Amino acid sequence: MCSLFFLFQETCILFRLARSIFEGVHPNCGSTHFIELGLFLLQISSMQFLNDLLKAYLLRSIDGNKFYLMATDLSIYHRGGWQGSQATVTGSRSLMIWESSDLVNWSEPRMVKVAPKEAGCAWAPEAIYDEEEDDYLVFWASSMVSSNGKEKGLHIYASKTRDFRTFTPSELYITRGEERTIIDTTIIKAGGMYYRASGDGQITIESSERLMGEWKVISTLESLGLGLTGKDVEGPEFFKFNGEEKWGLLVDQYGTNRGYLPLVTTNIGDTTGKCWRKPAAEEYSFGRLKKRHGTVMPVTQSEYDAILAKWG
């Protein structure tokens, strides 16, 4: 696999997803420069949902024969903006899911209710294959009212699936406390360990030997000396560079409204900061449109050519 496919949320006014690709085929495979592809509109006329979708995630099936696209069912624009929108109180408890065998032709979307009935939303879904159980762990953020009936927090809930059609009942996966918030979790496997990064006031990184095992906090972006806290960035997304023992962590600079910033490391488990680096501005480019809340995924040459032929 020599190139990377990138999917992101460009705006919440229209339901549209832009696709970009790393300049990875030649000559700079694995660089952090993107080229723009065309915008496209998935067919949504037959679905009943909240008028828009945010925070999409793209996953290749473990057998390589199918792709799943998941998105948050949420329209802040149609709610009149964030202030007073009650997006975490009366939001959708469903995810929107599409399937494709080639990244060009997509199924009709389906709405899958995953969050507990007491939840006020289901945000920022992601998924990862569980090697031990031969299924997929799907996880997202849901708000819940605390036991005192007054305060609420956002927590990470999870469900298992083998086909992205039927899901096990959701369970609490990560919490920082009843009245605290954790969102935007991303998980990757590297060097026999699982790592996850989440927004909880910091961008906190944890490690575990098993997806459903015990996790321990190992660092934050601030403790690594990168000068970033949860007030600066959100929406972390892990990915691996092609052909290198090097990983990236994309974070959305929402504090300054500048979109993605790439962070690079040769060891996600490093706690000293020596293996982490914040590239200089001239070292990367995401094109003219602001990128955030997306996915980086390796694609084959034929997939790359098909995407370019369709949207290039």
PDB file of C-alpha atoms in Angstrom, residues 20 39 41 77 111 135 153 173 187 203 226:
ATOM      1  CA  SER A  20      -7.933  14.208   0.036  1.00  0.00           C
ATOM      2  CA  LEU A  39     -16.617  17.231  -2.964  1.00  0.00           C
ATOM      3  CA  LEU A  41     -22.848  14.219  -1.762  1.00  0.00           C
ATOM      4  CA  TYR A  77     -26.421  24.605  11.995  1.00  0.00           C
ATOM      5  CA  MET A 111     -29.320   4.626  10.833  1.00  0.00           C
ATOM      6  CA  ASP A 135     -15.112  -8.671  15.872  1.00  0.00           C
ATOM      7  CA  GLY A 153     -20.919  14.326  31.790  1.00  0.00           C
ATOM      8  CA  TYR A 173     -15.964   1.998  28.064  1.00  0.00           C
ATOM      9  CA  ILE A 187      -7.278   3.856  19.152  1.00  0.00           C
ATOM     10  CA  ILE A 203      -5.258  15.137  25.068  1.00  0.00           C
ATOM     11  CA  LEU A 226       4.327  19.820  22.975  1.00  0.00           C
TER      12      LEU A 226
END
